[in-house]
Amino acid sequence: MMKKFQLHPCGNYNESYNSELTIYSTDFGRIGVVVGILLLFLVPFLPISPYIIYVMNLTGIAAISVVGLNLLTGFTGQISLGHGAFFGVGAYAGAILATRLNLPIFITLPAAGLITAGVGMIFGVPSGRLKGLYLTIATLAGQFIIEYVLVHWEYMTKGTMGITLPMPKLGGFTLMGDVPFFYLIFPLLILMTWIAVNIIRTRFGRAWIAIRDNDRAAEGMGIPIFPYKVFAFAVSSFYAGFAGALWAYYMGSITTEPFNLSLSVEYLAMVIIGGMGSISGSIFGAVFITALNELLRLMTDTLMNSAIVTQLGLSLAPLREFFYGVAIVLFILFEPRGLAELWRIVRSNFRLWPFPY
Amino acid sequence: MDFFMQLLIGGLSVGFVYGLSAMGFVMIFKSSSVLNFAHGELLALGGYFFLIFITIVKLPVILAFIFTLLACFITGILIERVFLRSLIGEKLIFVIMLTVGLAAMFKGLLLLIFGGNLYTYPDFLPAAMGIQLGVVQVPPVYVATFGIGIFFLVLFGLFFKFSSQGIYMRSVADNQRASLSLGVNVRRVFALSWAIAALVAGMSGVVLGIINGVNVHDLSALGLKVFPVIILGGLDSIGGAIVGGLIIGILETFTGGYISPSLRDVIPYIILVFILLVKPYGLFGLKEIERV
């Protein structure tokens, strides 16, 4: 029997808990996502410059990391200021496993994630026991300590020299260039997003949300808060490490520089701007910030050619930092639920058009 | 022994400045339980205000210092009015993230205006201010640091003890709801605590600028060092902030002097993680910590 497609709901007809838990309330959403993914995979066939593919790849990697951070910040209510460094731990773990032990990519990626989760727990465990913002402070400390270790543990990380990775092999293919990586990064992003969306629907996800909303009530209902908080932190670090290892493969060689505090702030900006507590928001945030980055780069590049700007010594980094700050501040003041909420508003306006409600 | 004394004196004075700047931080935390991640940028603002007043406007030193404090005070009020007031009653996570955003914004702005260069103030402290302590020569900068620091400590001590605004601030810190119902203007207290915090931070920025020169990156990194200091001293204790600052300062210079200069900047954070493990309420903080 043909299933009846449900496209436009009007009102809330949930009759069981299962129907409340469904990801797509209508078949329209499900079809939309499938079509969207198919269109995404057709993008490399379009006559566009490799630069666009490169930017998309970076966005995809950032999105994996941000989905993980959103599980921690958006769903469990804990801020981490160390995810830039955890991303770096993943990158180095992946690079070291790939160069020293010659492990294939499908082992190094999850292994790097697990190692990062372990490192993250060192900072998560002492603060997980305490209420309040101790985790934020501990992860800030973690950021600086990890940066120090990455630079000074030269036996493992080769310090400022950096590590050059071999080309990853998958099946019989050697992955090289932007387009093959596109077909590696985006399926992985979809996989990781799928996992995240489904963790939220399990008892782990519900426990996280309960802890975020009211930890005392959560404790009273029998949720052991400490293990769940640490687990959230571990999962979140796993995502960061996984993305970091992927980034290391894509870049081909890594140094210690990029994994600083401003990367951590950048990831937090993506979470806030995308929308805390929304998985799709994480992806919006990653797209928004990466696009903003490239736009600023373009702007400064064009301005660089005019004499006035070079005289002022305008450079990209402070401008970028400034705009992150402004974007975070504006979103918190005017739309704290981020782009995901804006998208929902726009969508519902379209759906109900021409009626106001 | 000579080297030891040198390090001790250096550590004490740097630690004193850490303690002072952490004091501003504790003030905001006490009155509104906001962790201010933009504290380093407030330090930098103070340093640059002083730089502008002394090199561009060419005011005499004392006047430049007073104007700097005034400018910082006003900046603090403006920050509270423009950015934080509309978030009163919102979830704390948004307020914290707002300060992270403010930090990035101010840092970017300062870098755009001044660039990443190191500026130094003209040498204005008389050499006669230096003190000979046994074999060690204490430079005038450190003497001035102690002087300014102790002056402000006493001033704030009296302010909190006797002035009506100071008593309001303590009452809000103690119990926001109760003081609200007793007619304390909590909004004004918030504004005032931000203003005073910015003032104290600006003052520390000037002192740090005299010691090391003014540089956006250095000062904003120094601002983050208030976290080890306050965790060590206890999040809500002003005296603890000073003691914590002194301990961190001494630890830093001794690590830099005896172990390795590169470890110097990381050791406070290692201490921080250790303290969180064994004594999370710090040396002097209230044991009001909830383990969840």
Coordinates of N, CA and C in Angstrom, one line a residue, chain A residues 193-326:
Chain A
T193 N 26.6 14.4 11.5 CA 25.3 15.1 11.9 C 24.2 14.1 12.2
W194 N 24.2 13.0 11.4 CA 23.1 12.0 11.7 C 23.3 11.4 13.1
I195 N 24.6 11.2 13.5 CA 24.8 10.6 14.8 C 24.4 11.6 15.9
A196 N 24.8 12.9 15.6 CA 24.4 13.9 16.6 C 22.9 14.1 16.8
V197 N 22.2 14.1 15.7 CA 20.7 14.3 15.7 C 20.1 13.1 16.5
N198 N 20.7 11.9 16.3 CA 20.1 10.8 17.0 C 20.6 10.6 18.4
I199 N 21.8 11.1 18.8 CA 22.2 11.1 20.2 C 21.2 11.9 21.0
I200 N 20.8 13.1 20.4 CA 19.8 14.0 21.1 C 18.5 13.3 21.4
R201 N 18.1 12.3 20.6 CA 16.9 11.6 20.8 C 17.0 10.5 21.8
T202 N 18.2 10.1 22.1 CA 18.3 9.0 23.1 C 18.2 9.6 24.5
R203 N 18.4 8.7 25.5 CA 18.3 9.2 26.9 C 19.4 10.1 27.2
F204 N 20.6 9.9 26.5 CA 21.7 10.8 26.8 C 21.4 12.2 26.4
G205 N 20.8 12.4 25.2 CA 20.4 13.7 24.8 C 19.4 14.3 25.7
R206 N 18.4 13.5 26.1 CA 17.4 14.1 27.0 C 18.0 14.5 28.3
A207 N 18.9 13.7 28.8 CA 19.6 14.0 30.1 C 20.4 15.3 30.0
W208 N 21.1 15.5 28.8 CA 21.8 16.7 28.6 C 20.9 17.9 28.7
I209 N 19.8 17.8 28.0 CA 18.9 19.0 27.9 C 18.3 19.2 29.3
A210 N 18.0 18.2 30.0 CA 17.5 18.4 31.4 C 18.6 19.1 32.3
I211 N 19.8 18.7 32.1 CA 20.9 19.3 32.9 C 21.0 20.8 32.5
R212 N 20.9 21.1 31.2 CA 21.0 22.5 30.8 C 19.9 23.3 31.4
D213 N 18.7 22.8 31.3 CA 17.6 23.6 31.7 C 17.5 23.8 33.2
N214 N 17.8 22.7 34.0 CA 17.7 22.9 35.4 C 18.4 21.7 36.1
D215 N 19.7 22.0 36.5 CA 20.5 20.8 36.9 C 19.9 20.2 38.3
R216 N 19.4 21.1 39.1 CA 18.9 20.5 40.4 C 17.7 19.6 40.1
A217 N 16.8 20.1 39.2 CA 15.6 19.2 38.9 C 16.1 17.9 38.3
A218 N 17.1 18.1 37.4 CA 17.6 16.9 36.7 C 18.1 15.9 37.7
E219 N 18.9 16.4 38.7 CA 19.4 15.5 39.7 C 18.3 14.9 40.5
G220 N 17.3 15.7 40.8 CA 16.2 15.2 41.6 C 15.4 14.1 40.8
M221 N 15.4 14.1 39.5 CA 14.7 13.1 38.7 C 15.6 11.9 38.5
G222 N 16.8 11.9 39.2 CA 17.6 10.7 39.1 C 18.6 10.6 38.0
I223 N 18.9 11.8 37.4 CA 19.9 11.8 36.4 C 21.3 12.0 37.0
P224 N 22.2 11.1 36.9 CA 23.5 11.3 37.5 C 24.3 12.4 36.7
I225 N 24.4 13.6 37.2 CA 24.8 14.7 36.4 C 26.2 14.6 36.0
F226 N 27.1 14.2 36.9 CA 28.5 14.2 36.6 C 28.9 13.3 35.4
P227 N 28.5 12.0 35.4 CA 28.8 11.2 34.2 C 28.2 11.7 32.9
Y228 N 27.0 12.3 33.0 CA 26.4 12.8 31.8 C 27.2 14.0 31.2
K229 N 27.6 14.9 32.2 CA 28.4 16.1 31.7 C 29.7 15.6 31.1
V230 N 30.4 14.7 31.8 CA 31.7 14.3 31.2 C 31.5 13.6 29.9
F231 N 30.4 12.8 29.8 CA 30.1 12.2 28.5 C 29.9 13.2 27.4
A232 N 29.1 14.2 27.7 CA 28.9 15.3 26.7 C 30.2 15.9 26.3
F233 N 31.1 16.1 27.3 CA 32.4 16.8 27.0 C 33.2 15.8 26.1
A234 N 33.2 14.5 26.4 CA 33.9 13.6 25.7 C 33.4 13.5 24.2
V235 N 32.1 13.4 24.1 CA 31.6 13.4 22.7 C 32.0 14.6 21.9
S236 N 31.8 15.8 22.6 CA 32.2 17.0 21.9 C 33.6 17.1 21.5
S237 N 34.5 16.6 22.4 CA 35.9 16.6 22.1 C 36.2 15.6 20.9
F238 N 35.5 14.5 21.0 CA 35.6 13.5 19.9 C 35.4 14.2 18.5
Y239 N 34.3 14.9 18.5 CA 33.9 15.6 17.2 C 35.1 16.6 16.8
A240 N 35.6 17.3 17.8 CA 36.6 18.3 17.5 C 37.9 17.6 17.0
G241 N 38.2 16.5 17.6 CA 39.4 15.7 17.2 C 39.3 15.1 15.8
F242 N 38.1 14.5 15.6 CA 37.8 13.9 14.3 C 37.9 15.0 13.2
A243 N 37.3 16.1 13.4 CA 37.4 17.2 12.4 C 38.9 17.6 12.3
G244 N 39.6 17.7 13.4 CA 41.0 18.1 13.3 C 41.8 17.2 12.5
A245 N 41.6 15.9 12.7 CA 42.4 14.9 11.9 C 42.1 15.1 10.4
L246 N 40.8 15.2 10.1 CA 40.4 15.4 8.7 C 41.0 16.6 8.1
W247 N 41.1 17.7 8.9 CA 41.7 19.0 8.5 C 43.2 18.7 8.2
A248 N 43.8 18.0 9.1 CA 45.3 17.7 8.9 C 45.5 17.0 7.5
Y249 N 44.7 16.0 7.2 CA 44.8 15.3 6.0 C 44.6 16.2 4.8
Y250 N 43.6 17.1 4.9 CA 43.2 17.9 3.8 C 44.3 19.0 3.5
M251 N 44.9 19.5 4.6 CA 45.9 20.5 4.5 C 47.2 19.9 4.0
G252 N 47.5 18.6 4.3 CA 48.7 18.0 3.9 C 49.8 18.2 4.9
S253 N 49.9 19.4 5.5 CA 50.9 19.5 6.6 C 50.4 20.5 7.6
I254 N 50.8 20.3 8.9 CA 50.3 21.1 9.9 C 51.4 21.7 10.8
T255 N 51.1 22.9 11.3 CA 52.0 23.5 12.3 C 51.2 23.8 13.5
T256 N 51.8 24.3 14.5 CA 51.1 24.6 15.8 C 50.2 25.9 15.8
E257 N 50.5 26.7 14.8 CA 50.0 28.1 14.9 C 48.4 28.2 14.9
P258 N 47.7 27.5 14.0 CA 46.3 27.8 13.8 C 45.5 27.5 15.1
F259 N 46.0 26.6 16.0 CA 45.1 26.1 17.0 C 45.1 27.0 18.3
N260 N 44.9 28.3 18.1 CA 45.0 29.2 19.2 C 43.6 29.6 19.8
L261 N 43.6 30.5 20.7 CA 42.4 30.9 21.4 C 41.4 31.5 20.4
S262 N 41.9 32.2 19.4 CA 40.9 32.8 18.5 C 40.1 31.7 17.7
L263 N 40.8 30.6 17.4 CA 40.0 29.5 16.8 C 38.9 29.0 17.7
S264 N 39.2 28.9 19.0 CA 38.2 28.5 20.0 C 37.0 29.5 19.9
V265 N 37.4 30.8 19.9 CA 36.3 31.8 19.9 C 35.5 31.7 18.6
E266 N 36.3 31.4 17.5 CA 35.6 31.3 16.2 C 34.5 30.2 16.3
Y267 N 34.9 29.1 16.8 CA 33.9 28.0 16.9 C 32.7 28.3 17.8
L268 N 33.0 29.0 18.9 CA 31.9 29.5 19.8 C 31.0 30.4 19.0
A269 N 31.7 31.3 18.2 CA 30.9 32.3 17.4 C 30.0 31.5 16.5
M270 N 30.5 30.4 15.9 CA 29.7 29.7 15.0 C 28.5 29.1 15.7
V271 N 28.7 28.6 16.9 CA 27.6 27.9 17.6 C 26.5 29.0 18.0
I272 N 27.0 30.2 18.5 CA 26.0 31.2 18.9 C 25.3 31.7 17.7
I273 N 26.0 32.0 16.6 CA 25.4 32.6 15.4 C 24.5 31.6 14.8
G274 N 24.9 30.4 14.7 CA 24.0 29.4 14.1 C 22.8 29.1 15.0
G275 N 23.0 29.1 16.2 CA 21.9 28.8 17.1 C 22.2 27.7 18.1
M276 N 22.3 28.1 19.4 CA 22.6 27.1 20.4 C 21.4 26.1 20.5
G277 N 21.8 24.9 20.6 CA 20.7 23.9 20.8 C 20.0 23.6 19.5
S278 N 20.7 23.7 18.4 CA 20.1 23.3 17.1 C 21.2 22.8 16.2
I279 N 21.1 21.5 15.8 CA 22.1 20.9 15.0 C 22.2 21.5 13.7
S280 N 21.1 21.8 13.1 CA 21.2 22.5 11.7 C 21.8 23.8 11.9
G281 N 21.5 24.5 13.1 CA 22.1 25.8 13.3 C 23.6 25.7 13.3
S282 N 24.2 24.6 13.8 CA 25.7 24.5 13.8 C 26.2 24.7 12.3
I283 N 25.5 24.0 11.4 CA 25.9 24.1 10.0 C 25.7 25.5 9.5
F284 N 24.6 26.1 9.8 CA 24.4 27.5 9.4 C 25.5 28.4 9.9
G285 N 25.9 28.2 11.2 CA 26.9 29.0 11.8 C 28.2 28.8 11.1
A286 N 28.6 27.6 10.8 CA 29.9 27.3 10.1 C 29.9 28.0 8.7
V287 N 28.7 27.9 8.0 CA 28.7 28.5 6.7 C 28.8 30.0 6.8
F288 N 28.1 30.6 7.8 CA 28.0 32.0 7.9 C 29.4 32.6 8.2
I289 N 30.1 32.0 9.2 CA 31.4 32.5 9.6 C 32.5 32.3 8.5
T290 N 32.4 31.1 7.9 CA 33.4 30.9 6.9 C 33.2 31.8 5.7
A291 N 31.9 32.0 5.4 CA 31.6 33.0 4.3 C 32.0 34.4 4.7
L292 N 31.8 34.8 5.9 CA 32.2 36.1 6.4 C 33.7 36.3 6.3
N293 N 34.4 35.2 6.7 CA 35.9 35.2 6.6 C 36.4 35.4 5.2
E294 N 35.8 34.7 4.2 CA 36.2 34.8 2.8 C 35.9 36.2 2.3
L295 N 34.7 36.7 2.7 CA 34.2 38.0 2.3 C 35.2 39.1 2.7
L296 N 35.6 39.0 4.0 CA 36.6 39.9 4.6 C 37.9 39.8 3.8
R297 N 38.3 38.6 3.5 CA 39.6 38.4 2.8 C 39.5 39.1 1.5
L298 N 38.4 38.9 0.8 CA 38.2 39.5 -0.5 C 38.2 41.0 -0.4
M299 N 37.5 41.5 0.6 CA 37.4 42.9 0.8 C 38.8 43.5 1.1
T300 N 39.6 42.9 2.0 CA 40.9 43.5 2.3 C 41.8 43.3 1.1
D301 N 41.6 42.2 0.3 CA 42.5 42.1 -0.9 C 42.3 43.2 -1.9
T302 N 41.0 43.5 -2.1 CA 40.7 44.6 -3.1 C 41.2 45.9 -2.5
L303 N 41.0 46.1 -1.2 CA 41.4 47.4 -0.6 C 42.9 47.6 -0.6
M304 N 43.6 46.4 -0.4 CA 45.0 46.5 -0.3 C 45.6 47.2 -1.5
N305 N 45.0 47.1 -2.7 CA 45.5 47.7 -3.9 C 45.5 49.2 -3.9
S306 N 44.5 49.7 -3.1 CA 44.5 51.2 -3.0 C 45.5 51.6 -2.0
A307 N 46.1 52.8 -2.3 CA 47.3 53.2 -1.5 C 46.9 53.6 -0.1
I308 N 45.7 54.1 0.1 CA 45.4 54.6 1.5 C 45.4 53.5 2.5
V309 N 44.9 52.3 2.1 CA 44.8 51.3 3.1 C 46.2 50.7 3.5
T310 N 47.0 50.6 2.5 CA 48.4 50.1 2.8 C 49.1 51.0 3.7
Q311 N 48.8 52.3 3.5 CA 49.4 53.3 4.4 C 48.9 53.1 5.9
L312 N 47.6 52.8 6.0 CA 47.1 52.5 7.3 C 47.6 51.2 7.9
G313 N 48.1 50.4 7.0 CA 48.6 49.1 7.5 C 47.4 48.2 8.0
L314 N 46.3 48.3 7.2 CA 45.2 47.5 7.6 C 45.5 46.0 7.3
S315 N 45.2 45.1 8.3 CA 45.5 43.7 8.0 C 44.2 42.9 8.3
L316 N 44.2 41.7 7.9 CA 43.0 40.9 7.9 C 42.7 40.4 9.3
A317 N 43.7 40.0 10.1 CA 43.4 39.3 11.3 C 42.5 40.2 12.3
P318 N 43.0 41.4 12.6 CA 42.2 42.2 13.5 C 40.8 42.5 13.0
L319 N 40.6 42.7 11.7 CA 39.3 43.0 11.1 C 38.4 41.8 11.3
R320 N 39.0 40.6 11.1 CA 38.2 39.4 11.3 C 37.8 39.3 12.7
E321 N 38.7 39.5 13.6 CA 38.4 39.4 15.1 C 37.3 40.3 15.4
F322 N 37.4 41.6 14.9 CA 36.4 42.6 15.2 C 35.0 42.2 14.7
F323 N 35.0 41.6 13.5 CA 33.7 41.3 13.0 C 33.1 40.0 13.7
Y324 N 33.9 39.1 14.1 CA 33.4 38.0 15.0 C 32.7 38.6 16.2
G325 N 33.5 39.5 16.8 CA 33.0 40.1 18.1 C 31.6 40.7 17.8
V326 N 31.6 41.6 16.8 CA 30.3 42.3 16.5 C 29.2 41.3 16.2

